[in-house]
Coordinates of N, CA and C in Angstrom, one line a residue:
M13 N 47.9 101.5 91.5 CA 48.4 102.4 91.9 C 47.6 103.7 91.3
S14 N 47.2 104.7 91.9 CA 46.4 105.8 91.2 C 47.5 106.8 90.6
I15 N 47.4 107.6 89.6 CA 48.1 108.5 89.3 C 48.8 109.4 90.4
E16 N 47.8 109.9 91.1 CA 48.0 110.8 92.3 C 49.1 110.3 93.2
T17 N 49.0 108.9 93.6 CA 50.0 108.1 94.4 C 51.2 108.0 93.6
F18 N 51.3 107.8 92.5 CA 52.2 107.6 91.6 C 53.3 108.9 91.6
L19 N 52.5 110.1 91.5 CA 53.0 111.3 91.4 C 53.9 111.5 92.7
L20 N 53.0 111.3 93.8 CA 53.6 111.7 95.2 C 54.6 110.9 95.6
H21 N 54.5 109.5 95.4 CA 55.5 108.4 95.7 C 55.9 107.7 94.6
P22 N 56.7 108.1 93.7 CA 57.3 107.3 92.4 C 58.1 106.3 92.9
P23 N 58.0 105.1 92.2 CA 59.0 104.1 92.3 C 60.5 104.5 92.5
V24 N 61.1 103.8 93.4 CA 62.7 104.2 93.5 C 63.2 103.3 92.3
T25 N 64.2 103.9 91.7 CA 64.9 103.5 90.4 C 66.4 103.3 90.7
Q26 N 66.7 103.9 91.9 CA 68.3 104.0 92.1 C 68.3 103.9 93.5
V27 N 69.2 102.9 94.1 CA 69.6 102.9 95.6 C 70.9 102.8 95.8
F28 N 71.3 103.6 96.8 CA 72.7 103.7 97.3 C 72.9 102.9 98.6
I29 N 73.8 101.8 98.7 CA 74.0 101.1 99.9 C 75.3 101.6 100.5
I30 N 75.0 102.0 101.7 CA 76.2 102.4 102.9 C 76.6 101.7 103.8
H31 N 77.8 101.0 103.7 CA 78.3 100.0 104.6 C 78.7 100.8 106.0
G32 N 79.3 99.8 106.9 CA 79.5 100.3 108.1 C 81.0 100.2 108.4
L33 N 81.3 100.2 109.9 CA 82.8 100.1 110.4 C 83.3 98.8 110.1
H34 N 84.7 98.7 109.7 CA 85.5 97.7 109.5 C 84.7 96.8 108.5
S35 N 84.0 97.3 107.5 CA 83.3 96.8 106.3 C 83.5 97.3 104.9
S36 N 83.0 96.8 104.0 CA 83.2 97.2 102.2 C 81.7 97.2 101.8
S37 N 82.0 97.6 100.4 CA 80.9 97.5 99.6 C 80.6 96.0 99.1
H38 N 81.1 95.0 99.6 CA 81.1 93.7 99.0 C 80.4 92.8 100.0
K39 N 79.8 93.1 101.0 CA 78.9 92.3 101.6 C 78.0 91.4 100.8
K40 N 77.8 90.0 101.2 CA 76.8 89.0 100.3 C 75.6 89.6 100.1
W41 N 75.1 90.1 101.1 CA 73.6 90.4 101.2 C 73.5 91.9 100.4
F42 N 74.4 92.7 100.1 CA 74.5 93.8 99.2 C 74.3 93.2 97.9
Q43 N 75.2 92.2 97.5 CA 75.2 91.6 96.2 C 73.8 90.9 95.9
W44 N 73.3 90.4 97.0 CA 72.1 89.6 96.6 C 71.1 90.8 96.5
L45 N 71.1 91.9 97.1 CA 69.9 93.1 97.0 C 70.2 93.6 95.7
S46 N 71.4 93.7 95.2 CA 71.6 94.4 93.7 C 71.0 93.5 92.8
I47 N 71.3 92.1 92.8 CA 70.7 91.1 91.7 C 69.2 91.0 91.8
E48 N 68.4 91.0 93.0 CA 67.1 90.9 93.1 C 66.5 92.5 92.8
G49 N 67.1 93.4 93.0 CA 66.6 94.7 92.8 C 66.6 95.0 91.1
L50 N 67.7 94.5 90.5 CA 67.6 94.7 88.9 C 66.3 94.0 88.4
M51 N 66.0 92.8 89.0 CA 64.8 92.1 88.4 C 63.5 93.1 88.6
K52 N 63.6 94.0 89.6 CA 62.4 94.9 89.9 C 62.7 96.3 89.3
G53 N 63.6 96.4 88.3 CA 64.0 97.5 87.6 C 64.6 98.7 88.7
I54 N 65.4 98.2 89.8 CA 66.0 99.2 90.4 C 67.6 98.9 90.2
K55 N 68.5 100.0 90.1 CA 69.8 99.9 90.0 C 70.4 100.1 91.4
F56 N 71.3 99.3 91.9 CA 72.1 99.5 93.1 C 73.4 100.0 92.9
K57 N 73.9 100.6 93.8 CA 75.3 101.0 93.9 C 75.7 101.0 95.4
A58 N 76.7 100.1 95.8 CA 77.2 100.1 97.0 C 78.5 101.0 97.0
I59 N 78.3 101.9 98.1 CA 79.4 103.1 97.8 C 80.7 102.4 98.8
E60 N 81.8 102.6 98.2 CA 82.9 102.3 99.1 C 83.6 103.5 99.8
L61 N 83.2 103.3 101.1 CA 83.9 104.6 101.8 C 85.1 104.5 102.3
P62 N 85.7 105.8 102.6 CA 87.1 105.9 102.6 C 87.6 105.5 104.3
D63 N 88.5 104.6 104.1 CA 89.1 104.2 105.6 C 87.9 103.7 106.7
P64 N 87.6 102.4 106.1 CA 86.3 102.0 106.9 C 86.9 101.4 108.4
D65 N 88.2 101.4 108.5 CA 88.5 100.9 109.9 C 88.7 102.1 110.8
H66 N 88.8 103.4 110.3 CA 89.2 104.7 110.9 C 88.0 105.6 110.3
P67 N 86.9 105.5 110.5 CA 85.8 106.3 109.8 C 85.9 107.7 110.2
D68 N 85.9 108.8 109.2 CA 85.9 110.2 109.5 C 84.5 110.5 108.8
P69 N 83.7 111.1 109.9 CA 82.3 111.5 109.2 C 82.3 112.4 108.2
E70 N 83.1 113.3 108.2 CA 83.2 114.5 107.1 C 83.5 113.8 105.8
A71 N 84.7 112.8 105.8 CA 85.0 112.2 104.6 C 83.8 111.4 104.3
W72 N 83.2 110.5 104.9 CA 82.2 109.8 104.5 C 80.9 110.3 104.0
R73 N 80.5 111.7 104.7 CA 79.6 112.5 104.1 C 80.0 112.8 102.7
E74 N 81.3 113.2 102.6 CA 81.6 113.8 101.2 C 81.5 112.7 99.9
K75 N 82.0 111.7 100.6 CA 81.7 110.6 99.6 C 80.4 110.3 99.3
I76 N 79.6 110.1 100.2 CA 78.2 109.8 99.8 C 77.7 111.1 98.9
A77 N 77.8 112.2 99.4 CA 77.3 113.2 98.5 C 77.8 113.1 97.1
L78 N 79.0 112.9 97.0 CA 79.7 112.6 95.7 C 78.9 111.7 94.7
E79 N 78.6 110.5 95.3 CA 78.1 109.2 94.8 C 76.6 109.7 94.4
I80 N 75.9 110.2 95.3 CA 74.4 110.5 95.0 C 74.2 111.7 94.4
G81 N 74.9 112.8 94.5 CA 74.4 113.7 93.7 C 73.2 114.5 94.2
V82 N 72.2 114.7 93.3 CA 71.1 115.3 93.8 C 69.8 114.1 94.4
V83 N 69.6 114.3 95.3 CA 68.5 113.8 96.2 C 67.1 113.8 95.7
T84 N 66.5 113.0 95.1 CA 65.1 112.7 94.5 C 64.4 111.8 95.0
K85 N 63.1 111.9 94.8 CA 62.0 110.9 95.1 C 62.4 109.4 94.5
Q86 N 63.1 109.5 93.4 CA 63.5 108.0 92.8 C 64.6 107.3 93.4
I87 N 65.2 108.0 94.4 CA 66.3 107.5 95.1 C 66.2 107.0 96.4
G88 N 66.7 105.7 96.6 CA 66.7 105.1 98.0 C 68.0 105.2 98.6
I89 N 68.1 105.0 99.7 CA 69.2 104.5 100.6 C 69.1 103.5 101.4
V90 N 70.1 102.6 101.6 CA 70.1 101.7 102.5 C 71.4 101.6 103.1
G91 N 71.5 101.6 104.6 CA 72.6 101.7 105.5 C 72.5 100.7 106.4
H92 N 73.8 100.2 106.6 CA 73.9 99.1 107.5 C 74.9 99.6 108.8
S93 N 74.5 99.5 109.9 CA 75.3 99.5 111.2 C 75.8 101.0 111.2
L94 N 76.9 101.4 111.2 CA 77.5 102.7 111.2 C 77.2 103.4 109.9
G95 N 76.7 102.5 108.8 CA 76.5 103.3 107.6 C 75.2 104.0 107.8
C96 N 74.4 103.6 108.7 CA 73.0 104.0 109.1 C 73.3 105.5 109.7
S97 N 74.1 105.7 110.5 CA 74.5 106.9 110.9 C 75.1 107.9 109.9
A98 N 75.9 107.3 109.0 CA 76.5 108.0 107.9 C 75.2 108.5 107.1
A99 N 74.5 107.7 106.8 CA 73.4 108.2 105.9 C 72.6 109.4 106.4
L100 N 72.3 109.1 107.8 CA 71.5 110.2 108.6 C 72.3 111.5 108.7
Q101 N 73.7 111.4 109.0 CA 74.3 112.5 109.0 C 74.3 113.2 107.5
Y102 N 74.4 112.4 106.5 CA 74.5 113.0 105.2 C 73.2 113.7 104.9
L103 N 71.9 113.3 105.1 CA 70.7 113.6 105.0 C 70.4 115.0 105.9
D104 N 71.1 115.0 107.0 CA 70.9 116.1 107.9 C 71.7 117.3 107.4
S105 N 72.8 116.9 106.6 CA 73.6 118.0 106.2 C 73.3 118.8 105.0
L106 N 72.1 118.2 104.3 CA 71.6 118.8 103.2 C 70.9 120.4 103.2
T107 N 71.3 121.2 102.7 CA 70.9 122.6 103.0 C 69.9 123.0 102.2
N108 N 69.4 122.2 101.2 CA 68.2 122.8 100.5 C 66.9 122.2 101.2
S109 N 66.1 122.8 101.8 CA 65.0 122.6 102.6 C 64.1 121.8 101.9
D110 N 64.0 121.7 100.5 CA 62.9 121.0 99.8 C 63.4 119.6 99.2
W111 N 64.5 119.1 99.7 CA 65.0 117.7 99.3 C 63.7 116.6 99.6
K112 N 63.7 115.6 98.7 CA 62.7 114.4 99.0 C 63.4 113.2 98.6
L113 N 63.6 112.3 99.5 CA 64.2 110.9 99.3 C 63.0 110.1 99.0
G114 N 63.1 109.1 98.0 CA 62.2 108.2 98.0 C 62.0 107.2 99.1
R115 N 63.0 106.7 99.6 CA 62.8 105.5 100.6 C 64.1 105.3 101.1
M116 N 63.9 104.8 102.4 CA 65.3 104.8 103.2 C 65.1 103.5 104.2
V117 N 65.9 102.5 103.8 CA 66.1 101.4 104.7 C 67.1 101.3 105.7
L118 N 67.3 101.2 106.9 CA 68.3 101.2 108.0 C 68.4 100.0 108.5
V119 N 69.6 99.3 108.5 CA 69.7 97.9 109.1 C 70.6 97.8 110.3
A120 N 70.1 97.4 111.5 CA 71.1 97.7 112.6 C 71.7 98.9 113.0
G121 N 70.7 99.9 112.8 CA 71.1 101.2 112.9 C 71.1 101.8 114.3
F122 N 71.5 103.0 114.4 CA 71.5 103.6 115.6 C 71.9 105.3 115.5
N123 N 71.6 106.0 116.5 CA 71.6 107.7 116.2 C 72.5 108.2 117.5
E124 N 72.8 107.3 118.3 CA 73.5 107.7 119.6 C 74.5 106.9 120.1
K125 N 75.5 107.5 120.8 CA 76.8 107.0 121.3 C 76.1 105.7 122.5
F126 N 76.9 104.7 122.3 CA 76.6 103.5 123.4 C 77.8 103.0 124.1
G127 N 78.9 103.5 123.9 CA 80.2 103.1 124.6 C 80.6 101.9 124.2
K128 N 80.6 101.3 123.1 CA 81.1 100.0 122.7 C 82.4 100.2 122.2
D129 N 82.6 101.4 121.2 CA 84.0 101.7 120.6 C 84.1 103.1 120.4
P130 N 85.0 103.6 120.9 CA 85.2 105.0 120.7 C 85.1 105.4 119.3
L131 N 85.6 104.8 118.2 CA 85.6 105.2 117.0 C 83.8 105.4 116.5
I132 N 83.1 104.4 117.2 CA 81.6 104.6 116.8 C 81.3 105.9 117.6
D133 N 81.5 106.1 118.6 CA 80.9 107.2 119.8 C 81.5 108.5 118.9
N134 N 82.7 108.6 118.4 CA 83.2 109.8 117.8 C 82.6 110.1 116.6
F135 N 82.1 108.9 115.8 CA 81.4 109.2 114.6 C 80.1 109.7 114.7
V136 N 79.2 109.1 115.7 CA 77.9 109.4 115.6 C 77.9 110.9 116.4
G137 N 78.7 111.3 117.4 CA 78.7 112.5 118.1 C 77.2 112.5 118.7
E138 N 76.5 113.6 118.5 CA 75.5 113.9 119.4 C 74.1 113.5 118.5
G139 N 74.4 112.8 117.4 CA 73.2 112.3 116.7 C 72.5 113.3 115.8
V140 N 71.5 113.0 115.2 CA 70.9 114.0 114.1 C 69.5 114.2 114.5
D141 N 68.9 115.3 113.8 CA 67.5 115.4 114.2 C 66.7 114.7 113.5
L142 N 66.1 113.5 114.1 CA 65.3 112.4 113.2 C 64.1 113.1 112.7
A143 N 63.5 114.0 113.4 CA 62.0 114.5 113.0 C 62.2 115.3 111.7
N144 N 63.3 115.8 111.6 CA 63.4 116.9 110.1 C 63.8 115.8 109.2
I145 N 64.4 114.8 109.4 CA 64.8 113.7 108.4 C 63.5 113.1 107.9
K146 N 62.7 112.5 108.7 CA 61.5 112.0 108.5 C 60.4 112.7 107.5
E147 N 60.5 113.9 107.9 CA 59.5 114.7 107.1 C 59.8 114.8 105.6
H148 N 61.1 114.3 105.1 CA 61.6 114.5 103.7 C 61.5 113.0 102.9
V149 N 61.4 112.2 103.7 CA 61.7 110.8 103.2 C 60.1 110.2 102.9
G150 N 60.1 109.6 101.7 CA 58.7 108.9 101.5 C 58.2 107.7 102.1
G151 N 59.3 106.9 102.4 CA 59.1 105.5 103.2 C 60.3 105.4 103.9
I152 N 60.0 104.9 105.1 CA 61.2 104.3 106.1 C 61.0 103.1 106.6
T153 N 61.9 102.3 106.5 CA 62.2 100.8 107.3 C 63.2 100.9 108.0
V154 N 63.1 100.4 109.5 CA 64.1 100.1 110.2 C 64.2 98.8 110.7
I155 N 65.2 97.8 110.6 CA 65.3 96.6 110.6 C 66.4 96.2 111.7
R156 N 66.2 95.3 112.6 CA 67.0 94.8 113.5 C 66.9 93.2 113.7
S157 N 67.8 92.7 114.1 CA 67.8 91.3 114.5 C 67.2 91.2 116.0
D158 N 67.0 89.9 116.4 CA 66.5 89.6 117.9 C 67.8 89.4 118.7
D159 N 68.9 89.2 118.2 CA 70.2 88.7 118.6 C 71.3 89.4 118.1
D160 N 71.2 90.8 118.1 CA 72.6 91.5 117.6 C 73.5 91.6 118.6
P161 N 74.8 91.2 118.5 CA 75.9 91.4 119.5 C 76.6 92.7 119.7
S162 N 76.4 93.4 118.4 CA 77.0 94.6 118.0 C 76.3 95.7 118.4
V163 N 75.0 95.8 118.2 CA 74.1 97.1 118.4 C 72.9 96.6 119.2
P164 N 72.9 97.3 120.3 CA 71.9 97.1 121.5 C 70.4 97.3 120.7
A165 N 69.3 96.2 120.8 CA 68.2 96.3 120.3 C 67.4 97.7 120.6
E166 N 67.6 98.1 121.9 CA 66.9 99.3 122.4 C 67.3 100.6 121.6
L167 N 68.5 100.5 121.1 CA 69.2 101.7 120.4 C 68.5 101.8 118.7
T168 N 68.3 100.6 118.2 CA 67.7 100.6 117.0 C 66.1 100.8 116.9
D169 N 65.6 100.2 118.1 CA 64.2 100.7 118.5 C 64.0 102.2 118.6
K170 N 65.0 102.8 119.3 CA 64.8 104.2 119.5 C 64.7 105.0 118.2
L171 N 65.8 104.4 117.3 CA 66.0 104.9 116.0 C 64.6 105.0 115.3
A172 N 64.1 103.8 115.2 CA 62.7 103.6 114.7 C 61.7 104.5 115.1
I173 N 61.5 104.7 116.4 CA 60.6 105.4 117.0 C 60.6 106.8 116.6
G174 N 62.1 107.3 116.6 CA 62.3 108.6 116.2 C 62.1 109.0 114.8
L175 N 62.0 107.9 113.8 CA 61.8 108.1 112.6 C 60.3 108.0 112.3
G176 N 59.6 107.6 113.2 CA 58.1 107.3 113.1 C 57.5 106.0 112.4
V177 N 58.4 105.0 112.6 CA 58.1 103.8 112.1 C 58.2 102.6 113.3
P178 N 57.5 101.5 113.3 CA 57.8 100.6 114.1 C 59.2 99.8 113.6
P179 N 60.1 98.9 114.4 CA 61.2 98.2 114.2 C 60.6 96.9 113.4
T180 N 61.2 96.4 112.4 CA 61.0 95.4 111.9 C 62.1 94.4 112.3
V181 N 61.7 93.4 113.0 CA 62.7 92.4 113.7 C 62.6 91.2 112.9
V182 N 63.9 90.9 112.5 CA 64.2 89.7 111.8 C 65.0 88.7 112.6
P183 N 64.3 87.6 113.1 CA 65.0 86.6 114.1 C 66.2 86.0 113.5
G184 N 67.3 85.8 114.6 CA 68.5 85.1 114.3 C 69.4 85.5 113.3
Q185 N 69.5 86.8 112.9 CA 70.4 87.2 111.8 C 71.5 87.9 112.6
K186 N 71.7 87.9 113.8 CA 72.8 88.7 114.5 C 72.9 90.1 114.1
H187 N 74.1 90.4 113.5 CA 74.3 91.8 113.0 C 74.3 92.1 111.4
F188 N 73.6 91.0 110.9 CA 73.3 90.9 109.4 C 74.9 91.2 108.6
A189 N 75.9 90.5 109.4 CA 77.2 90.2 108.6 C 77.5 89.2 108.1
D190 N 78.5 89.0 107.2 CA 78.8 87.9 106.3 C 79.3 86.7 107.3
S191 N 80.0 87.2 108.3 CA 80.4 86.1 109.3 C 79.1 85.7 110.0
D192 N 78.1 86.2 110.0 CA 77.0 85.5 110.7 C 76.2 84.9 109.7
G193 N 76.6 84.6 108.4 CA 76.1 83.7 107.6 C 74.7 84.3 106.9
V194 N 74.6 85.7 107.0 CA 73.5 86.4 106.1 C 74.0 86.8 104.9
N195 N 73.2 86.1 103.9 CA 73.5 86.1 102.6 C 72.4 87.0 101.7
K196 N 71.3 87.2 102.4 CA 70.1 87.9 101.8 C 69.4 88.5 103.1
V197 N 68.6 89.6 102.8 CA 67.8 90.3 103.7 C 66.6 90.8 102.8
P198 N 65.7 89.9 102.6 CA 64.2 90.2 101.8 C 63.7 91.3 102.5
E199 N 63.6 91.5 103.8 CA 63.1 92.8 104.3 C 63.4 94.2 103.8
V200 N 64.7 94.1 103.4 CA 65.3 95.2 103.0 C 64.9 95.7 101.4
L201 N 64.7 94.7 100.7 CA 64.0 94.9 99.3 C 62.5 95.2 99.5
E202 N 61.9 94.7 100.5 CA 60.5 94.9 100.7 C 60.3 96.4 101.0
G203 N 61.2 96.9 102.1 CA 61.2 98.4 102.4 C 61.3 99.1 101.3
L204 N 62.1 98.9 100.2 CA 62.4 99.8 99.2 C 61.2 99.7 98.2
V205 N 60.5 98.6 97.9 CA 59.3 98.7 97.0 C 57.8 98.7 97.5
K206 N 57.6 98.8 98.9 CA 56.4 98.9 99.2 C 55.7 100.2 99.1

C-alpha cells in the first residue's frame, strides 16, 4: 500500500455493529466477527439499541450517535436487516458535510418500505439519499443471501445499486440469523479490510 493510498483510505480500526428488528447485539456472527477482527487489529462494538421489538428511528439514531461519536475514516459500520436502515438514517442525519466513514457493510439491508411489517415500513419511511451517503464512505459492501425469507432480494440489490456497488450474494444463508444456523459471515470481514 502506498503512502498516498494509506492517507486517503487508512485502515479501519473501530467498527460498530447495528442489529435489526427483534434482535440484539449478541448474534453469533457478531461475536465471531469481533474475535476475527481483533486478530486483524480491529475493535468491534455491537450497539444494543433500545426496544428492538418496537423500534423508534429517532431513538435508534440517538443511540448510534452516542456510541459512535465523531465519524472518521478509521471507523466502520456493519448493519444487519433493519440495522442497515438505521445506519443509513444515522449517516443521512449528519449535519457536517465533511464527514468521512472508512467502511460500511450492509447485510440483508433495504432502503424502502415493502409491506411485510408496519413496524419496518414506519421505521424506513421514505428512505434516505444514497447518492449523498456513498460520496462520504471509503468502501461499501452490500451482502445478501439467495434465499432470504425476510427481505426480498430485489430490495437489497436496489440498495447496492443505489450505493454504487454490486451485491455480494452468499448462497444458503437465509436472513443471516442465529435461527438460520449462521455463525459467521466471512464476507463481512472481507468488506471491512479490502
